[in-house]
Short mmCIF file of C-alpha atoms and ligand atoms in Angstrom, two decimals:
data_model
loop_
_atom_site.label_atom_id
_atom_site.label_comp_id
_atom_site.label_asym_id
_atom_site.label_seq_id
_atom_site.Cartn_x
_atom_site.Cartn_y
_atom_site.Cartn_z
CA MET A 1 47.64 38.77 13.05
CA THR A 2 51.71 38.60 11.72
CA ASP A 3 53.25 42.22 11.98
CA THR A 4 53.89 42.61 8.43
CA LYS A 5 55.16 46.27 9.62
CA THR A 6 59.07 45.45 8.95
CA ILE A 7 58.78 43.66 6.01
CA PRO A 8 60.21 45.87 3.33
CA VAL A 9 58.39 45.87 0.10
CA LEU A 10 59.25 47.54 -2.73
CA ILE A 11 57.19 49.53 -5.52
CA PRO A 12 59.16 50.20 -8.53
CA GLY A 13 57.19 52.50 -10.07
CA ARG A 14 53.24 54.08 -10.07
CA MET A 15 50.77 52.56 -7.89
CA HIS A 16 47.12 52.91 -7.22
CA ALA A 17 46.53 55.70 -5.13
CA GLY A 18 44.56 54.12 -2.19
CA THR A 19 46.51 50.59 -2.47
CA LEU A 20 49.68 52.75 -1.90
CA GLU A 21 48.31 54.26 1.22
CA ALA A 22 47.06 50.98 2.13
CA LEU A 23 50.36 49.09 1.47
CA GLN A 24 52.11 52.18 3.36
CA GLY A 25 50.11 51.34 7.03
CA LEU A 26 50.65 47.61 6.45
CA PHE A 27 54.43 46.98 5.52
CA ASP A 28 57.92 48.97 5.20
CA VAL A 29 56.88 50.58 1.32
CA ARG A 30 60.11 51.24 -0.32
CA GLN A 31 59.84 53.21 -3.47
CA ALA A 32 62.26 53.57 -6.12
CA GLN A 33 60.22 56.72 -7.85
CA GLY A 34 60.60 55.80 -11.18
CA GLN A 35 64.56 55.04 -10.57
CA PRO A 36 66.02 52.11 -12.05
CA ILE A 37 66.28 49.27 -9.02
CA GLU A 38 69.69 49.62 -9.22
CA SER A 39 69.90 53.23 -7.87
CA LEU A 40 68.75 51.43 -4.55
CA SER A 41 71.89 50.72 -2.32
CA GLU A 42 72.81 46.88 -2.39
CA SER A 43 71.82 46.57 1.19
CA GLU A 44 68.55 48.26 0.95
CA ARG A 45 67.99 45.49 -2.03
CA ALA A 46 68.82 42.71 0.13
CA GLY A 47 66.23 43.60 2.37
CA ILE A 48 63.26 44.03 -0.32
CA ARG A 49 61.09 40.39 0.33
CA GLY A 50 58.11 41.94 -2.12
CA VAL A 51 57.17 43.62 -4.68
CA ALA A 52 53.63 45.41 -5.47
CA LEU A 53 53.63 46.62 -9.29
CA MET A 54 51.51 47.47 -12.12
CA GLY A 55 53.99 46.43 -14.99
CA VAL A 56 57.17 45.12 -15.97
CA PHE A 57 59.22 43.49 -13.91
CA THR A 58 62.15 40.83 -15.61
CA ALA A 59 64.29 38.55 -14.87
CA GLU A 60 66.85 40.97 -14.49
CA MET A 61 65.01 43.33 -12.08
CA MET A 62 64.45 39.72 -9.82
CA LYS A 63 67.87 39.35 -9.66
CA LEU A 64 68.68 42.62 -8.52
CA LEU A 65 66.76 41.64 -5.53
CA PRO A 66 68.50 38.06 -3.56
CA ASN A 67 65.72 37.86 -1.00
CA LEU A 68 62.67 38.45 -2.93
CA GLU A 69 59.96 36.13 -2.32
CA ILE A 70 56.44 37.42 -3.76
CA ILE A 71 55.82 39.99 -6.87
CA ALA A 72 52.24 40.63 -6.26
CA HIS A 73 51.08 42.15 -9.33
CA PHE A 74 48.26 45.12 -9.94
CA GLY A 75 46.18 43.57 -12.84
CA VAL A 76 45.18 40.72 -14.44
CA GLY A 77 47.45 40.30 -17.72
CA TYR A 78 51.18 39.93 -16.01
CA ASP A 79 52.75 39.36 -19.19
CA GLY A 80 54.97 42.13 -18.67
CA VAL A 81 56.40 40.03 -15.19
CA ASP A 82 58.45 37.01 -16.02
CA ALA A 83 56.63 34.17 -14.43
CA GLY A 84 58.67 31.74 -15.67
CA TYR A 85 61.64 33.01 -14.45
CA ALA A 86 60.30 33.49 -11.25
CA ALA A 87 58.32 30.46 -10.61
CA ALA A 88 62.37 28.50 -10.98
CA ASN A 89 63.61 30.49 -8.81
CA GLY A 90 61.28 30.08 -5.86
CA ILE A 91 59.34 33.21 -6.40
CA MET A 92 56.05 33.73 -6.00
CA VAL A 93 53.74 35.83 -8.51
CA THR A 94 50.30 37.09 -8.27
CA ASN A 95 47.92 38.72 -10.41
CA THR A 96 43.95 40.15 -9.88
CA PRO A 97 41.63 38.17 -11.80
CA ASP A 98 37.80 37.88 -11.48
CA VAL A 99 37.36 41.15 -9.67
CA LEU A 100 38.25 43.48 -12.74
CA THR A 101 35.86 40.68 -15.62
CA ASP A 102 32.86 42.29 -15.24
CA GLU A 103 33.88 46.39 -15.60
CA VAL A 104 36.59 45.40 -19.02
CA ALA A 105 33.48 43.40 -20.14
CA ASP A 106 30.98 45.93 -19.81
CA THR A 107 33.53 48.56 -20.99
CA THR A 108 34.29 45.98 -24.11
CA ILE A 109 30.55 46.01 -25.03
CA GLY A 110 30.65 49.72 -24.89
CA LEU A 111 33.40 49.89 -27.16
CA LEU A 112 31.55 47.60 -29.94
CA LEU A 113 28.84 49.54 -29.86
CA ASN A 114 30.91 52.96 -29.90
CA THR A 115 32.57 51.87 -33.23
CA VAL A 116 29.63 50.05 -35.13
CA ARG A 117 27.12 53.20 -34.01
CA GLU A 118 30.11 55.80 -34.24
CA LEU A 119 29.07 57.40 -31.06
CA SER A 120 32.28 59.35 -29.94
CA ARG A 121 32.07 60.83 -33.35
CA ALA A 122 28.81 61.62 -33.07
CA GLU A 123 28.85 63.06 -30.44
CA ALA A 124 31.92 65.15 -31.25
CA TYR A 125 29.76 66.56 -34.20
CA LEU A 126 26.92 67.66 -31.78
CA ARG A 127 30.01 69.51 -29.44
CA ALA A 128 31.24 71.32 -32.68
CA GLY A 129 27.88 72.51 -33.31
CA ASN A 130 27.25 70.69 -36.92
CA TRP A 131 23.72 69.04 -35.67
CA GLU A 132 21.86 73.18 -35.81
CA LYS A 133 24.65 73.77 -38.54
CA ASN A 134 24.39 70.84 -41.14
CA GLY A 135 21.88 68.76 -40.09
CA ASN A 136 21.59 65.14 -39.11
CA TYR A 137 24.75 62.84 -38.62
CA PRO A 138 25.05 60.69 -41.43
CA LEU A 139 23.73 57.44 -40.92
CA THR A 140 26.45 54.54 -39.76
CA LYS A 141 27.35 52.24 -42.36
CA THR A 142 28.00 49.90 -39.63
CA THR A 143 25.58 48.29 -36.50
CA LEU A 144 26.04 45.42 -34.71
CA ARG A 145 22.44 44.24 -36.17
CA GLY A 146 23.24 41.15 -38.17
CA ARG A 147 27.10 40.57 -37.36
CA SER A 148 28.56 37.42 -36.10
CA VAL A 149 31.13 37.60 -33.49
CA GLY A 150 34.12 35.68 -33.03
CA ILE A 151 36.06 36.03 -29.71
CA MET A 152 40.05 35.28 -29.46
CA GLY A 153 40.30 34.24 -26.06
CA LEU A 154 37.42 32.49 -24.24
CA GLY A 155 38.80 32.91 -20.71
CA ARG A 156 37.34 34.79 -17.93
CA ILE A 157 36.90 37.90 -19.31
CA GLY A 158 36.14 36.37 -23.21
CA LEU A 159 33.32 34.42 -21.49
CA ALA A 160 31.69 37.46 -19.51
CA ILE A 161 31.57 39.27 -23.00
CA ALA A 162 29.95 36.24 -24.94
CA ARG A 163 27.70 36.30 -21.76
CA ARG A 164 26.65 40.05 -23.18
CA LEU A 165 26.58 39.68 -26.61
CA GLU A 166 23.63 36.83 -26.22
CA GLY A 167 21.36 39.29 -25.05
CA PHE A 168 22.04 41.18 -28.33
CA GLY A 169 21.45 38.09 -30.40
CA VAL A 170 24.15 37.88 -32.23
CA PRO A 171 25.98 34.35 -32.65
CA ILE A 172 29.04 33.86 -31.06
CA ALA A 173 32.20 31.93 -32.00
CA TYR A 174 35.78 31.47 -30.13
CA TYR A 175 39.33 30.29 -30.46
CA ASN A 176 41.45 29.14 -27.50
CA ARG A 177 44.30 26.82 -27.47
CA SER A 178 42.09 24.04 -26.35
CA GLU A 179 38.63 24.02 -26.47
CA ARG A 180 36.21 24.26 -23.94
CA ASP A 181 33.58 21.80 -22.78
CA ASP A 182 31.53 23.81 -21.16
CA VAL A 183 29.93 26.21 -23.65
CA ALA A 184 28.18 26.09 -26.93
CA TYR A 185 29.67 28.53 -28.83
CA ALA A 186 31.47 27.22 -31.77
CA TYR A 187 35.13 26.37 -31.54
CA HIS A 188 37.85 27.03 -34.00
CA PRO A 189 41.15 25.51 -33.24
CA ASP A 190 43.14 28.27 -35.47
CA LEU A 191 42.51 31.83 -35.18
CA LYS A 192 42.38 32.24 -39.04
CA SER A 193 39.09 30.26 -39.51
CA LEU A 194 37.50 32.24 -36.48
CA ALA A 195 38.26 35.30 -38.26
CA ALA A 196 36.64 33.97 -41.82
CA ALA A 197 33.56 32.57 -40.09
CA VAL A 198 32.94 36.22 -38.19
CA ASP A 199 32.66 39.67 -39.37
CA THR A 200 33.57 41.27 -35.64
CA LEU A 201 36.93 39.59 -34.18
CA ILE A 202 37.00 40.75 -30.55
CA VAL A 203 40.50 39.97 -28.52
CA ALA A 204 40.20 39.38 -24.95
CA ALA A 205 43.66 37.34 -24.98
CA PRO A 206 47.06 37.66 -23.06
CA GLY A 207 49.80 39.18 -24.18
CA GLY A 208 53.02 37.40 -24.76
CA ALA A 209 55.23 35.44 -26.79
CA GLY A 210 52.44 32.71 -27.45
CA THR A 211 50.14 35.90 -28.63
CA ASP A 212 52.73 38.07 -30.12
CA LYS A 213 51.12 39.66 -33.37
CA ALA A 214 48.62 36.85 -33.68
CA VAL A 215 45.92 39.01 -35.43
CA ASP A 216 48.18 40.02 -38.32
CA ALA A 217 47.45 40.68 -42.46
CA ALA A 218 46.34 37.24 -43.34
CA VAL A 219 43.81 36.99 -40.31
CA LEU A 220 42.62 40.73 -40.86
CA ALA A 221 42.10 39.85 -44.53
CA ALA A 222 40.02 36.89 -43.20
CA LEU A 223 37.62 39.02 -41.54
CA GLY A 224 37.15 41.19 -44.35
CA PRO A 225 35.71 44.29 -46.10
CA ASP A 226 32.90 44.41 -43.54
CA GLY A 227 34.96 42.98 -40.53
CA VAL A 228 35.47 44.90 -37.41
CA LEU A 229 38.26 44.45 -34.59
CA ILE A 230 37.68 45.28 -31.06
CA ASN A 231 41.33 44.81 -28.59
CA ILE A 232 40.73 44.92 -25.13
CA GLY A 233 43.10 42.36 -24.46
CA ARG A 234 46.76 43.49 -25.38
CA GLY A 235 48.36 45.80 -27.78
CA THR A 236 50.74 43.02 -28.77
CA VAL A 237 48.62 40.57 -29.43
CA VAL A 238 47.48 42.68 -32.54
CA ASP A 239 50.19 43.64 -35.32
CA GLU A 240 49.66 47.36 -35.26
CA ASP A 241 51.19 47.98 -39.08
CA ALA A 242 49.16 45.80 -40.60
CA LEU A 243 46.19 46.57 -38.73
CA ILE A 244 46.73 50.34 -39.88
CA ALA A 245 47.02 49.24 -43.43
CA ALA A 246 44.12 47.41 -43.04
CA LEU A 247 42.58 50.15 -41.77
CA GLN A 248 43.45 52.44 -44.53
CA ASN A 249 42.76 50.77 -47.87
CA GLY A 250 39.38 48.62 -46.63
CA THR A 251 40.69 45.43 -45.21
CA ILE A 252 38.50 45.44 -42.76
CA ARG A 253 35.86 48.73 -41.74
CA ALA A 254 36.94 49.74 -38.56
CA ALA A 255 38.66 49.05 -34.87
CA GLY A 256 37.99 49.55 -31.54
CA LEU A 257 41.51 49.58 -29.30
CA ASP A 258 41.68 49.89 -25.55
CA VAL A 259 45.23 48.66 -25.72
CA PHE A 260 48.36 49.37 -27.87
CA ALA A 261 51.70 47.90 -29.12
CA ARG A 262 54.04 50.47 -27.25
CA GLU A 263 51.68 52.44 -25.11
CA PRO A 264 51.58 55.16 -24.19
CA HIS A 265 52.45 55.96 -27.79
CA VAL A 266 49.57 55.68 -30.37
CA PRO A 267 51.08 55.75 -33.85
CA GLN A 268 50.04 58.88 -35.40
CA ALA A 269 48.40 57.00 -38.26
CA LEU A 270 46.20 55.56 -36.34
CA ILE A 271 45.15 58.39 -34.81
CA ASP A 272 44.38 59.97 -37.72
CA LEU A 273 42.17 57.43 -39.03
CA ASP A 274 38.32 57.82 -39.03
CA ASN A 275 37.63 54.44 -38.63
CA ALA A 276 39.12 53.53 -35.35
CA VAL A 277 37.64 54.37 -31.62
CA LEU A 278 40.98 54.60 -29.77
CA LEU A 279 40.65 54.33 -25.72
CA PRO A 280 43.92 54.79 -23.10
CA HIS A 281 43.93 51.16 -21.89
CA VAL A 282 41.23 52.00 -19.25
CA ALA A 283 38.48 49.08 -19.51
CA SER A 284 39.19 48.06 -15.71
CA ALA A 285 39.66 51.49 -14.70
CA SER A 286 36.73 52.33 -12.88
CA GLU A 287 37.60 54.03 -8.62
CA HIS A 288 35.27 50.70 -7.97
CA THR A 289 37.04 48.29 -9.60
CA ARG A 290 40.56 49.43 -9.37
CA GLN A 291 39.79 49.68 -5.57
CA GLN A 292 38.89 45.95 -5.82
CA MET A 293 41.85 45.26 -7.73
CA GLY A 294 44.23 46.77 -5.15
CA ASN A 295 42.54 45.12 -2.24
CA LEU A 296 43.69 41.86 -3.86
CA VAL A 297 47.33 42.85 -4.21
CA ILE A 298 47.29 43.41 -0.38
CA GLN A 299 44.93 40.28 0.16
CA ASN A 300 48.04 38.30 -1.41
CA LEU A 301 50.82 40.41 0.61
CA GLU A 302 49.18 39.81 3.95
CA ALA A 303 48.64 36.22 2.96
CA TRP A 304 52.06 35.54 1.94
CA PHE A 305 53.75 37.01 4.95
CA SER A 306 51.21 35.50 7.01
CA GLY A 307 52.45 32.04 6.02
CA ARG A 308 48.74 31.75 4.52
CA PRO A 309 48.50 30.33 0.51
CA PRO A 310 47.98 33.84 -1.89
CA ALA A 311 43.90 34.07 -3.10
CA THR A 312 45.39 34.05 -6.53
CA PRO A 313 48.72 32.61 -7.69
CA VAL A 314 49.43 33.07 -11.39
CA PRO A 315 49.33 29.38 -13.13
CA GLU A 316 53.08 29.31 -13.37
CA ALA A 317 53.82 29.89 -9.21
CA VAL A 318 50.99 27.08 -8.80
CA LYS A 319 52.47 24.51 -11.45
CA ALA A 320 55.68 25.06 -9.38
CA GLY A 321 54.03 24.30 -5.64
CA LEU A 322 55.12 27.69 -4.33
CA GLU A 323 51.49 27.62 -2.33
CA ARG A 324 52.64 29.39 0.44
CA ARG A 325 56.12 30.36 2.19
CA GLY A 326 58.73 28.20 2.69
P1 NAP B 1 42.13 34.16 -18.50
O1 NAP B 1 40.80 33.41 -17.88
O2 NAP B 1 43.47 33.34 -18.72
O3 NAP B 1 41.84 34.19 -20.05
C1 NAP B 1 42.84 34.03 -21.22
C2 NAP B 1 42.00 33.58 -22.24
O4 NAP B 1 43.19 33.66 -23.56
C3 NAP B 1 41.80 31.64 -22.07
O5 NAP B 1 40.55 31.43 -23.00
C4 NAP B 1 43.03 30.90 -23.29
O6 NAP B 1 42.66 30.19 -23.42
C5 NAP B 1 43.53 31.89 -24.51
N1 NAP B 1 44.58 32.17 -24.59
C6 NAP B 1 45.72 32.00 -23.60
N2 NAP B 1 46.66 31.94 -24.25
C7 NAP B 1 46.61 32.04 -25.63
C8 NAP B 1 47.11 31.75 -27.43
N3 NAP B 1 48.84 31.87 -27.04
N4 NAP B 1 46.21 31.79 -28.07
C9 NAP B 1 44.97 31.96 -28.28
N5 NAP B 1 44.25 31.53 -26.92
C10 NAP B 1 45.03 31.59 -25.29
O7 NAP B 1 42.48 35.93 -18.50
P2 NAP B 1 41.74 36.90 -18.11
O8 NAP B 1 41.08 37.09 -17.00
O9 NAP B 1 40.17 36.18 -19.22
O10 NAP B 1 42.32 37.97 -18.82
C11 NAP B 1 42.66 38.11 -20.47
C12 NAP B 1 43.20 39.16 -20.97
O11 NAP B 1 42.81 40.48 -20.97
C13 NAP B 1 44.50 39.55 -19.87
O12 NAP B 1 46.04 38.91 -19.89
C14 NAP B 1 44.67 40.65 -19.99
O13 NAP B 1 46.08 41.10 -20.81
C15 NAP B 1 43.07 41.45 -20.77
N6 NAP B 1 43.06 42.09 -19.68
C16 NAP B 1 43.09 43.80 -20.36
C17 NAP B 1 42.61 44.90 -19.73
C18 NAP B 1 42.25 46.17 -20.06
O14 NAP B 1 42.32 47.01 -19.25
N7 NAP B 1 42.20 46.13 -21.47
C19 NAP B 1 41.89 44.82 -18.16
C20 NAP B 1 42.25 43.34 -17.48
C21 NAP B 1 42.59 42.13 -18.30
P3 NAP B 1 43.59 28.88 -24.03
O15 NAP B 1 44.42 28.55 -22.69
O16 NAP B 1 42.81 27.35 -23.65
O17 NAP B 1 44.63 29.03 -24.89
#
């Protein structure tokens, strides 16, 4: 085993507690404690060889660390990390795919059912004493029965959602940039055509420039007045203002959202809507799954600094041929 204890690894912001503790036992962990990286001395910055983080790491931040070799991202969606700049500059980026797929897919099904059957509102009704005082909770106008589902982003998570939905007996279609040759679900080469063909749209696509505000007013109009939008991908994929307007004026019927454009800020207009179910980005947030994600972050850093290929490099790093150190 290579002794990694002398290797300085920076944790610029928050980190899963168990993972932070394990990293502190393995590396010479430096924490910026929420301060900008510029607040570290020049010699301290020059010593940093690895970064472990959840969230954002820009090209500007990378430029401040001249000897940075690897950024180990806690989370599968790494749209906050400039992986293109990293790859062009020989910096490895890893993420945490697969270990969270089932948890996120489970949560998506829960959010979908909650949205169409109003489960959290029905519970609030009971807790407020209304069942005893005012009788039964009103029948829900929406149901999963008879719905057809479109998935934007039939990747690891999208496919796990689709497999679960097969058990619910609803037809499934999808939109990706490229058609998959290993599924029989109907493929739509553009998002608007998918939205027009279904009444329930689930977003499981990554954030970033390629998907920014892809679910816009036209897509929501195509989804139609019985439409339900579920977003567990990234908040930036949906034009939030257009969604608020569509929920307010009945362009679509309801939405279930785990992600938002400017987290942790959630627009008051969304909070005020009773046809929206809102979750604070919890799709992978169980102790079990977060531990698995943390283990993968650690595994990737250990592999890299022992001269072995990390388990889960991002595609940009693979394309740049950065499989292992030097
Ligand atoms: P993945 O396997 O890479 O799947 C991504 C899918 O999105 C692929 O099918 C890809 O197909 C499609 N896609 C990518 N860019 C697209 C574009 N510009 N337009 C349309 N489709 C596009 O990733 P995953 O593991 O399933 O994770 C998906 C995303 O879920 C993550 O990036 C993250 O943002 C989100 N996520 C959220 C949570 C949460 O807590 N809410 C947790 C985990 C993950 P093509 O390449 O053919 O387009």
